[in-house]
Amino acid sequence: MTDENTHFGFQSVPLGEKQDRVNEVFRSVASRYDLMNDLMSAGLHRLWKGDFVSTLRPPKDRPFRHLDVAGGTGDIAFRILEAGGPQTKVTVLDINGEMLKVGAERAGDRYGDRIDFVEANAEELPLESSTYDAYTIAFGIRNVPRIDAALREAHRVLKPGGRFLCLEFSKVDVPLIDKIYDAYSFNVIPRMGQMVTGDAESYQYLVESIRKFPPPAAFARMIEEAGFKRVTYRPLSAGVVAIHSGWKI
Ligand SMILES: C[S@@+](CC[C@H](N)C(=O)[O-])C[C@H]1O[C@@H](n2cnc3c(N)ncnc32)[C@H](O)[C@@H]1O
């Protein structure tokens, strides 16, 4: 891979082309995205997201300004609003208007002005510096072409004392389970994607992109390089996913 290239799943593509291809994936699956998550993870993604929001523990009794990047159809935002108090406000930011549209429809008027939706790139947030108490990104960073730029932007928009949390697919490190996981990923998920969304390729991208994402210790170093302190990570479900945490101090 040259400086000008990056990966889109197992393919090498020019850095400037990856985002368009990622956008096409999520445009294609937006309307069935939530259903597919339930089917292919057998509901496990709900437990992971629950654990993620429990790790964040939004306060019940004071103002809390939260940014959920690559927030898609709003799953993480809704959970944070339900766990937090009346002064918790969440901005859902995503580069894909179709994913946000599904999110806004799902939210309806349940949360009033405690939620807003912003169409923008994680690499260049149209947001003021030192504004947010916390930043989350769930199953999003793997899709961003310039991960280092997105991490620097996360650091910039957080207030001093603010927390960065990332939930992302990781590396299964338990013998035998890794084999079963690979067989399931490559044989079942794209076929399921074809049946449910009519698009096997997008789910082939999903399973390939997971394999190309840095292992958890390397990703932790990238978070530190963006300026975060006290960076830690915790694998869930034998390492199928991991939660990374860092602080702007
Ligand atoms: C797998 S979905 C995750 C959605 C949601 N966070 C969840 O956990 O269900 C990945 C999302 O990342 C978004 N995304 C991809 N590249 C992005 C970028 N550069 N900036 C912001 N969002 C991006 C996609 O549009 C998509 O909605």
mmCIF file of C-alpha atoms and ligand atoms in Angstrom:
data_model
loop_
_atom_site.group_PDB
_atom_site.id
_atom_site.type_symbol
_atom_site.label_atom_id
_atom_site.label_comp_id
_atom_site.label_asym_id
_atom_site.label_seq_id
_atom_site.Cartn_x
_atom_site.Cartn_y
_atom_site.Cartn_z
ATOM 1 C CA MET A 1 0.000 0.000 0.000
ATOM 2 C CA THR A 2 1.362 3.440 -0.934
ATOM 3 C CA ASP A 3 0.832 6.704 0.982
ATOM 4 C CA GLU A 4 -1.974 7.505 -1.417
ATOM 5 C CA ASN A 5 -3.773 4.211 -0.946
ATOM 6 C CA THR A 6 -5.833 2.702 1.822
ATOM 7 C CA HIS A 7 -8.011 -0.362 2.154
ATOM 8 C CA PHE A 8 -11.671 -0.811 1.441
ATOM 9 C CA GLY A 9 -12.202 -4.254 2.898
ATOM 10 C CA PHE A 10 -9.480 -6.418 1.306
ATOM 11 C CA GLN A 11 -9.119 -4.113 -1.724
ATOM 12 C CA SER A 12 -6.494 -1.390 -1.957
ATOM 13 C CA VAL A 13 -8.128 1.868 -3.097
ATOM 14 C CA PRO A 14 -6.959 5.484 -3.440
ATOM 15 C CA LEU A 15 -7.408 7.267 -0.097
ATOM 16 C CA GLY A 16 -9.663 9.846 -1.742
ATOM 17 C CA GLU A 17 -12.058 7.147 -3.014
ATOM 18 C CA LYS A 18 -12.708 5.195 0.160
ATOM 19 C CA GLN A 19 -15.293 7.571 1.637
ATOM 20 C CA ASP A 20 -17.506 7.455 -1.479
ATOM 21 C CA ARG A 21 -17.456 3.682 -1.389
ATOM 22 C CA VAL A 22 -18.280 3.602 2.329
ATOM 23 C CA ASN A 23 -21.125 6.080 1.728
ATOM 24 C CA GLU A 24 -22.528 3.816 -0.966
ATOM 25 C CA VAL A 25 -22.497 0.861 1.492
ATOM 26 C CA PHE A 26 -24.556 2.731 4.100
ATOM 27 C CA ARG A 27 -26.850 4.364 1.531
ATOM 28 C CA SER A 28 -27.657 0.903 0.221
ATOM 29 C CA VAL A 29 -28.385 -0.711 3.608
ATOM 30 C CA ALA A 30 -29.823 2.261 5.602
ATOM 31 C CA SER A 31 -33.466 1.160 5.647
ATOM 32 C CA ARG A 32 -32.636 -2.397 6.816
ATOM 33 C CA TYR A 33 -29.511 -1.564 8.837
ATOM 34 C CA ASP A 34 -31.111 -2.057 12.272
ATOM 35 C CA LEU A 35 -32.816 -5.322 11.331
ATOM 36 C CA MET A 36 -29.525 -6.700 9.938
ATOM 37 C CA ASN A 37 -27.699 -5.808 13.167
ATOM 38 C CA ASP A 38 -30.172 -7.859 15.168
ATOM 39 C CA LEU A 39 -30.048 -10.805 12.777
ATOM 40 C CA MET A 40 -26.315 -11.105 12.209
ATOM 41 C CA SER A 41 -25.324 -10.572 15.855
ATOM 42 C CA ALA A 42 -28.317 -12.555 17.210
ATOM 43 C CA GLY A 43 -29.161 -9.469 19.260
ATOM 44 C CA LEU A 44 -25.675 -9.278 20.837
ATOM 45 C CA HIS A 45 -25.102 -5.734 19.517
ATOM 46 C CA ARG A 46 -27.774 -4.590 22.004
ATOM 47 C CA LEU A 47 -25.745 -5.992 24.919
ATOM 48 C CA TRP A 48 -22.523 -4.415 23.614
ATOM 49 C CA LYS A 49 -24.212 -1.036 23.186
ATOM 50 C CA GLY A 50 -25.754 -1.372 26.678
ATOM 51 C CA ASP A 51 -22.327 -2.073 28.153
ATOM 52 C CA PHE A 52 -20.864 0.863 26.196
ATOM 53 C CA VAL A 53 -23.422 3.343 27.555
ATOM 54 C CA SER A 54 -23.031 1.932 31.103
ATOM 55 C CA THR A 55 -19.296 2.620 30.770
ATOM 56 C CA LEU A 56 -20.086 6.226 29.828
ATOM 57 C CA ARG A 57 -22.602 6.610 32.693
ATOM 58 C CA PRO A 58 -24.151 9.941 31.636
ATOM 59 C CA PRO A 59 -25.105 11.975 34.738
ATOM 60 C CA LYS A 60 -28.716 12.238 35.899
ATOM 61 C CA ASP A 61 -28.457 15.569 37.697
ATOM 62 C CA ARG A 62 -26.410 18.038 35.671
ATOM 63 C CA PRO A 63 -25.960 19.350 32.138
ATOM 64 C CA PHE A 64 -24.184 16.879 29.851
ATOM 65 C CA ARG A 65 -23.359 17.754 26.246
ATOM 66 C CA HIS A 66 -22.682 14.636 24.229
ATOM 67 C CA LEU A 67 -21.490 14.018 20.667
ATOM 68 C CA ASP A 68 -22.123 10.636 18.999
ATOM 69 C CA VAL A 69 -20.088 10.468 15.793
ATOM 70 C CA ALA A 70 -20.959 8.045 12.976
ATOM 71 C CA GLY A 71 -24.203 7.852 14.931
ATOM 72 C CA GLY A 72 -26.178 6.474 11.960
ATOM 73 C CA THR A 73 -29.702 5.461 12.915
ATOM 74 C CA GLY A 74 -29.365 6.773 16.475
ATOM 75 C CA ASP A 75 -29.013 3.599 18.564
ATOM 76 C CA ILE A 76 -26.264 4.935 20.843
ATOM 77 C CA ALA A 77 -27.829 8.407 21.140
ATOM 78 C CA PHE A 78 -31.198 7.003 22.242
ATOM 79 C CA ARG A 79 -29.549 4.850 24.880
ATOM 80 C CA ILE A 80 -27.548 7.815 26.218
ATOM 81 C CA LEU A 81 -30.671 9.989 26.382
ATOM 82 C CA GLU A 82 -32.504 7.271 28.267
ATOM 83 C CA ALA A 83 -29.607 6.665 30.705
ATOM 84 C CA GLY A 84 -28.912 10.371 31.316
ATOM 85 C CA GLY A 85 -30.970 13.047 33.021
ATOM 86 C CA PRO A 86 -33.195 15.772 31.525
ATOM 87 C CA GLN A 87 -30.148 18.003 30.980
ATOM 88 C CA THR A 88 -28.397 15.413 28.777
ATOM 89 C CA LYS A 89 -28.290 16.578 25.162
ATOM 90 C CA VAL A 90 -26.932 14.507 22.285
ATOM 91 C CA THR A 91 -25.774 15.524 18.827
ATOM 92 C CA VAL A 92 -25.835 12.624 16.359
ATOM 93 C CA LEU A 93 -23.305 13.284 13.618
ATOM 94 C CA ASP A 94 -22.930 11.153 10.506
ATOM 95 C CA ILE A 95 -21.643 11.681 6.978
ATOM 96 C CA ASN A 96 -24.616 9.822 5.509
ATOM 97 C CA GLY A 97 -27.933 11.677 5.272
ATOM 98 C CA GLU A 98 -29.864 8.459 4.622
ATOM 99 C CA MET A 99 -28.705 6.880 7.898
ATOM 100 C CA LEU A 100 -29.545 10.113 9.763
ATOM 101 C CA LYS A 101 -32.987 10.219 8.157
ATOM 102 C CA VAL A 102 -33.777 6.751 9.540
ATOM 103 C CA GLY A 103 -32.450 7.956 12.928
ATOM 104 C CA ALA A 104 -34.609 11.093 12.920
ATOM 105 C CA GLU A 105 -37.677 9.013 11.996
ATOM 106 C CA ARG A 106 -36.954 6.575 14.814
ATOM 107 C CA ALA A 107 -36.525 9.422 17.316
ATOM 108 C CA GLY A 108 -39.792 11.104 16.291
ATOM 109 C CA ASP A 109 -40.573 13.738 18.904
ATOM 110 C CA ARG A 110 -39.674 11.519 21.885
ATOM 111 C CA TYR A 111 -36.655 13.588 22.903
ATOM 112 C CA GLY A 112 -37.637 17.100 21.774
ATOM 113 C CA ASP A 113 -34.639 19.435 21.638
ATOM 114 C CA ARG A 114 -32.447 17.006 23.620
ATOM 115 C CA ILE A 115 -31.336 15.497 20.288
ATOM 116 C CA ASP A 116 -30.128 17.001 17.041
ATOM 117 C CA PHE A 117 -28.715 15.541 13.822
ATOM 118 C CA VAL A 118 -25.716 16.894 11.908
ATOM 119 C CA GLU A 119 -24.542 15.641 8.510
ATOM 120 C CA ALA A 120 -20.743 15.954 8.524
ATOM 121 C CA ASN A 121 -17.436 14.138 8.253
ATOM 122 C CA ALA A 122 -15.755 12.820 11.436
ATOM 123 C CA GLU A 123 -12.435 13.974 9.965
ATOM 124 C CA GLU A 124 -13.529 17.637 9.893
ATOM 125 C CA LEU A 125 -16.132 18.374 12.529
ATOM 126 C CA PRO A 126 -18.041 21.638 11.912
ATOM 127 C CA LEU A 127 -18.108 22.133 15.689
ATOM 128 C CA GLU A 128 -16.404 24.473 18.128
ATOM 129 C CA SER A 129 -13.409 23.334 20.132
ATOM 130 C CA SER A 130 -13.784 22.299 23.807
ATOM 131 C CA THR A 131 -17.590 22.003 23.646
ATOM 132 C CA TYR A 132 -18.524 18.426 24.559
ATOM 133 C CA ASP A 133 -18.410 16.470 27.833
ATOM 134 C CA ALA A 134 -18.088 13.188 25.965
ATOM 135 C CA TYR A 135 -17.623 11.781 22.456
ATOM 136 C CA THR A 136 -18.684 8.308 21.369
ATOM 137 C CA ILE A 137 -18.159 6.443 18.117
ATOM 138 C CA ALA A 138 -19.667 2.958 17.735
ATOM 139 C CA PHE A 139 -18.857 0.721 14.771
ATOM 140 C CA GLY A 140 -17.892 3.898 12.943
ATOM 141 C CA ILE A 141 -14.154 4.564 13.129
ATOM 142 C CA ARG A 142 -13.304 1.489 11.037
ATOM 143 C CA ASN A 143 -15.127 3.105 8.125
ATOM 144 C CA VAL A 144 -13.359 6.478 8.333
ATOM 145 C CA PRO A 145 -10.509 6.788 5.793
ATOM 146 C CA ARG A 146 -8.249 9.002 7.956
ATOM 147 C CA ILE A 147 -8.654 7.576 11.455
ATOM 148 C CA ASP A 148 -5.862 9.789 12.835
ATOM 149 C CA ALA A 149 -7.704 12.939 11.653
ATOM 150 C CA ALA A 150 -10.973 11.754 13.250
ATOM 151 C CA LEU A 151 -9.201 11.068 16.562
ATOM 152 C CA ARG A 152 -7.579 14.518 16.528
ATOM 153 C CA GLU A 153 -10.970 16.098 15.888
ATOM 154 C CA ALA A 154 -12.464 14.111 18.784
ATOM 155 C CA HIS A 155 -9.770 15.521 21.047
ATOM 156 C CA ARG A 156 -10.309 19.068 19.783
ATOM 157 C CA VAL A 157 -14.080 19.222 20.381
ATOM 158 C CA LEU A 158 -13.968 17.672 23.863
ATOM 159 C CA LYS A 159 -13.807 19.910 26.927
ATOM 160 C CA PRO A 160 -10.790 19.413 29.186
ATOM 161 C CA GLY A 161 -11.811 16.473 31.397
ATOM 162 C CA GLY A 162 -13.978 15.090 28.568
ATOM 163 C CA ARG A 163 -14.106 11.406 27.688
ATOM 164 C CA PHE A 164 -13.613 9.580 24.391
ATOM 165 C CA LEU A 165 -15.217 6.139 24.044
ATOM 166 C CA CYS A 166 -15.108 3.872 21.024
ATOM 167 C CA LEU A 167 -16.997 0.610 20.487
ATOM 168 C CA GLU A 168 -15.604 -1.297 17.528
ATOM 169 C CA PHE A 169 -15.103 -4.798 16.174
ATOM 170 C CA SER A 170 -11.805 -6.169 17.380
ATOM 171 C CA LYS A 171 -9.707 -9.311 17.262
ATOM 172 C CA VAL A 172 -11.046 -12.651 18.501
ATOM 173 C CA ASP A 173 -8.214 -14.160 20.506
ATOM 174 C CA VAL A 174 -9.697 -17.428 21.776
ATOM 175 C CA PRO A 175 -8.597 -20.590 19.897
ATOM 176 C CA LEU A 176 -11.444 -22.428 18.149
ATOM 177 C CA ILE A 177 -13.833 -19.494 18.665
ATOM 178 C CA ASP A 178 -11.700 -17.570 16.142
ATOM 179 C CA LYS A 179 -12.245 -20.337 13.552
ATOM 180 C CA ILE A 180 -15.989 -20.487 14.176
ATOM 181 C CA TYR A 181 -16.179 -16.693 14.026
ATOM 182 C CA ASP A 182 -14.320 -16.576 10.701
ATOM 183 C CA ALA A 183 -16.492 -19.314 9.178
ATOM 184 C CA TYR A 184 -19.645 -17.522 10.311
ATOM 185 C CA SER A 185 -18.398 -14.114 9.127
ATOM 186 C CA PHE A 186 -17.321 -15.109 5.637
ATOM 187 C CA ASN A 187 -19.955 -17.754 4.867
ATOM 188 C CA VAL A 188 -23.097 -16.591 6.606
ATOM 189 C CA ILE A 189 -23.055 -12.786 6.916
ATOM 190 C CA PRO A 190 -22.792 -11.835 3.202
ATOM 191 C CA ARG A 191 -25.541 -14.367 2.357
ATOM 192 C CA MET A 192 -27.734 -12.990 5.115
ATOM 193 C CA GLY A 193 -27.017 -9.474 3.767
ATOM 194 C CA GLN A 194 -28.158 -10.607 0.330
ATOM 195 C CA MET A 195 -31.404 -12.032 1.687
ATOM 196 C CA VAL A 196 -32.297 -9.120 3.940
ATOM 197 C CA THR A 197 -30.976 -6.071 2.058
ATOM 198 C CA GLY A 198 -30.413 -7.488 -1.450
ATOM 199 C CA ASP A 199 -26.770 -6.430 -1.058
ATOM 200 C CA ALA A 200 -24.173 -9.125 -0.267
ATOM 201 C CA GLU A 201 -21.246 -6.871 -1.198
ATOM 202 C CA SER A 202 -21.861 -4.371 1.587
ATOM 203 C CA TYR A 203 -21.732 -7.172 4.139
ATOM 204 C CA GLN A 204 -18.652 -8.661 2.482
ATOM 205 C CA TYR A 205 -17.088 -5.217 3.041
ATOM 206 C CA LEU A 206 -18.179 -5.368 6.688
ATOM 207 C CA VAL A 207 -16.441 -8.670 7.425
ATOM 208 C CA GLU A 208 -13.314 -7.719 5.474
ATOM 209 C CA SER A 209 -13.048 -4.272 7.066
ATOM 210 C CA ILE A 210 -13.124 -5.880 10.524
ATOM 211 C CA ARG A 211 -10.024 -7.929 9.598
ATOM 212 C CA LYS A 212 -8.194 -4.807 8.385
ATOM 213 C CA PHE A 213 -8.849 -2.767 11.536
ATOM 214 C CA PRO A 214 -5.800 -2.443 13.846
ATOM 215 C CA PRO A 215 -5.567 -4.855 16.804
ATOM 216 C CA PRO A 216 -6.686 -3.307 20.120
ATOM 217 C CA ALA A 217 -3.227 -2.373 21.487
ATOM 218 C CA ALA A 218 -2.274 -0.653 18.203
ATOM 219 C CA PHE A 219 -5.574 1.233 18.144
ATOM 220 C CA ALA A 220 -4.966 2.316 21.764
ATOM 221 C CA ARG A 221 -1.624 3.809 20.640
ATOM 222 C CA MET A 222 -3.381 5.748 17.869
ATOM 223 C CA ILE A 223 -5.755 7.207 20.480
ATOM 224 C CA GLU A 224 -2.746 8.251 22.601
ATOM 225 C CA GLU A 225 -1.058 9.801 19.558
ATOM 226 C CA ALA A 226 -4.142 12.029 19.110
ATOM 227 C CA GLY A 227 -3.451 13.458 22.582
ATOM 228 C CA PHE A 228 -5.662 11.337 24.841
ATOM 229 C CA LYS A 229 -4.463 10.223 28.291
ATOM 230 C CA ARG A 230 -5.228 7.209 30.490
ATOM 231 C CA VAL A 231 -6.113 5.168 27.408
ATOM 232 C CA THR A 232 -7.497 1.717 28.214
ATOM 233 C CA TYR A 233 -9.454 -0.981 26.412
ATOM 234 C CA ARG A 234 -11.669 -3.882 27.320
ATOM 235 C CA PRO A 235 -12.585 -6.788 25.017
ATOM 236 C CA LEU A 236 -16.157 -8.132 25.038
ATOM 237 C CA SER A 237 -17.447 -11.506 23.768
ATOM 238 C CA ALA A 238 -13.991 -13.124 23.368
ATOM 239 C CA GLY A 239 -12.721 -10.017 21.565
ATOM 240 C CA VAL A 240 -15.414 -9.836 18.882
ATOM 241 C CA VAL A 241 -15.683 -6.192 19.935
ATOM 242 C CA ALA A 242 -13.706 -3.897 22.243
ATOM 243 C CA ILE A 243 -14.399 -0.683 24.113
ATOM 244 C CA HIS A 244 -11.537 1.838 24.049
ATOM 245 C CA SER A 245 -11.521 4.772 26.458
ATOM 246 C CA GLY A 246 -9.390 7.905 26.698
ATOM 247 C CA TRP A 247 -9.520 11.273 28.447
ATOM 248 C CA LYS A 248 -8.712 14.807 27.365
ATOM 249 C CA ILE A 249 -6.722 16.111 30.324
HETATM 250 C C1 LIG B 1 -21.849 0.585 11.110
HETATM 251 S S1 LIG B 1 -22.596 2.176 11.111
HETATM 252 C C2 LIG B 1 -22.703 2.537 12.849
HETATM 253 C C3 LIG B 1 -23.951 3.272 13.228
HETATM 254 C C4 LIG B 1 -24.216 3.399 14.730
HETATM 255 N N1 LIG B 1 -23.124 4.074 15.408
HETATM 256 C C5 LIG B 1 -24.461 2.061 15.366
HETATM 257 O O1 LIG B 1 -23.680 1.663 16.232
HETATM 258 O O2 LIG B 1 -25.437 1.398 15.018
HETATM 259 C C6 LIG B 1 -21.247 3.201 10.570
HETATM 260 C C7 LIG B 1 -21.661 4.630 10.321
HETATM 261 O O3 LIG B 1 -20.453 5.388 10.092
HETATM 262 C C8 LIG B 1 -20.791 6.428 9.206
HETATM 263 N N2 LIG B 1 -19.555 7.020 8.654
HETATM 264 C C9 LIG B 1 -18.686 6.457 7.779
HETATM 265 N N3 LIG B 1 -17.670 7.304 7.507
HETATM 266 C C10 LIG B 1 -17.910 8.432 8.224
HETATM 267 C C11 LIG B 1 -17.222 9.662 8.360
HETATM 268 N N4 LIG B 1 -16.075 9.908 7.713
HETATM 269 N N5 LIG B 1 -17.740 10.607 9.171
HETATM 270 C C12 LIG B 1 -18.911 10.376 9.836
HETATM 271 N N6 LIG B 1 -19.610 9.223 9.743
HETATM 272 C C13 LIG B 1 -19.117 8.253 8.953
HETATM 273 C C14 LIG B 1 -21.669 5.731 8.191
HETATM 274 O O4 LIG B 1 -22.397 6.638 7.397
HETATM 275 C C15 LIG B 1 -22.537 4.854 9.104
HETATM 276 O O5 LIG B 1 -23.725 5.489 9.465
#
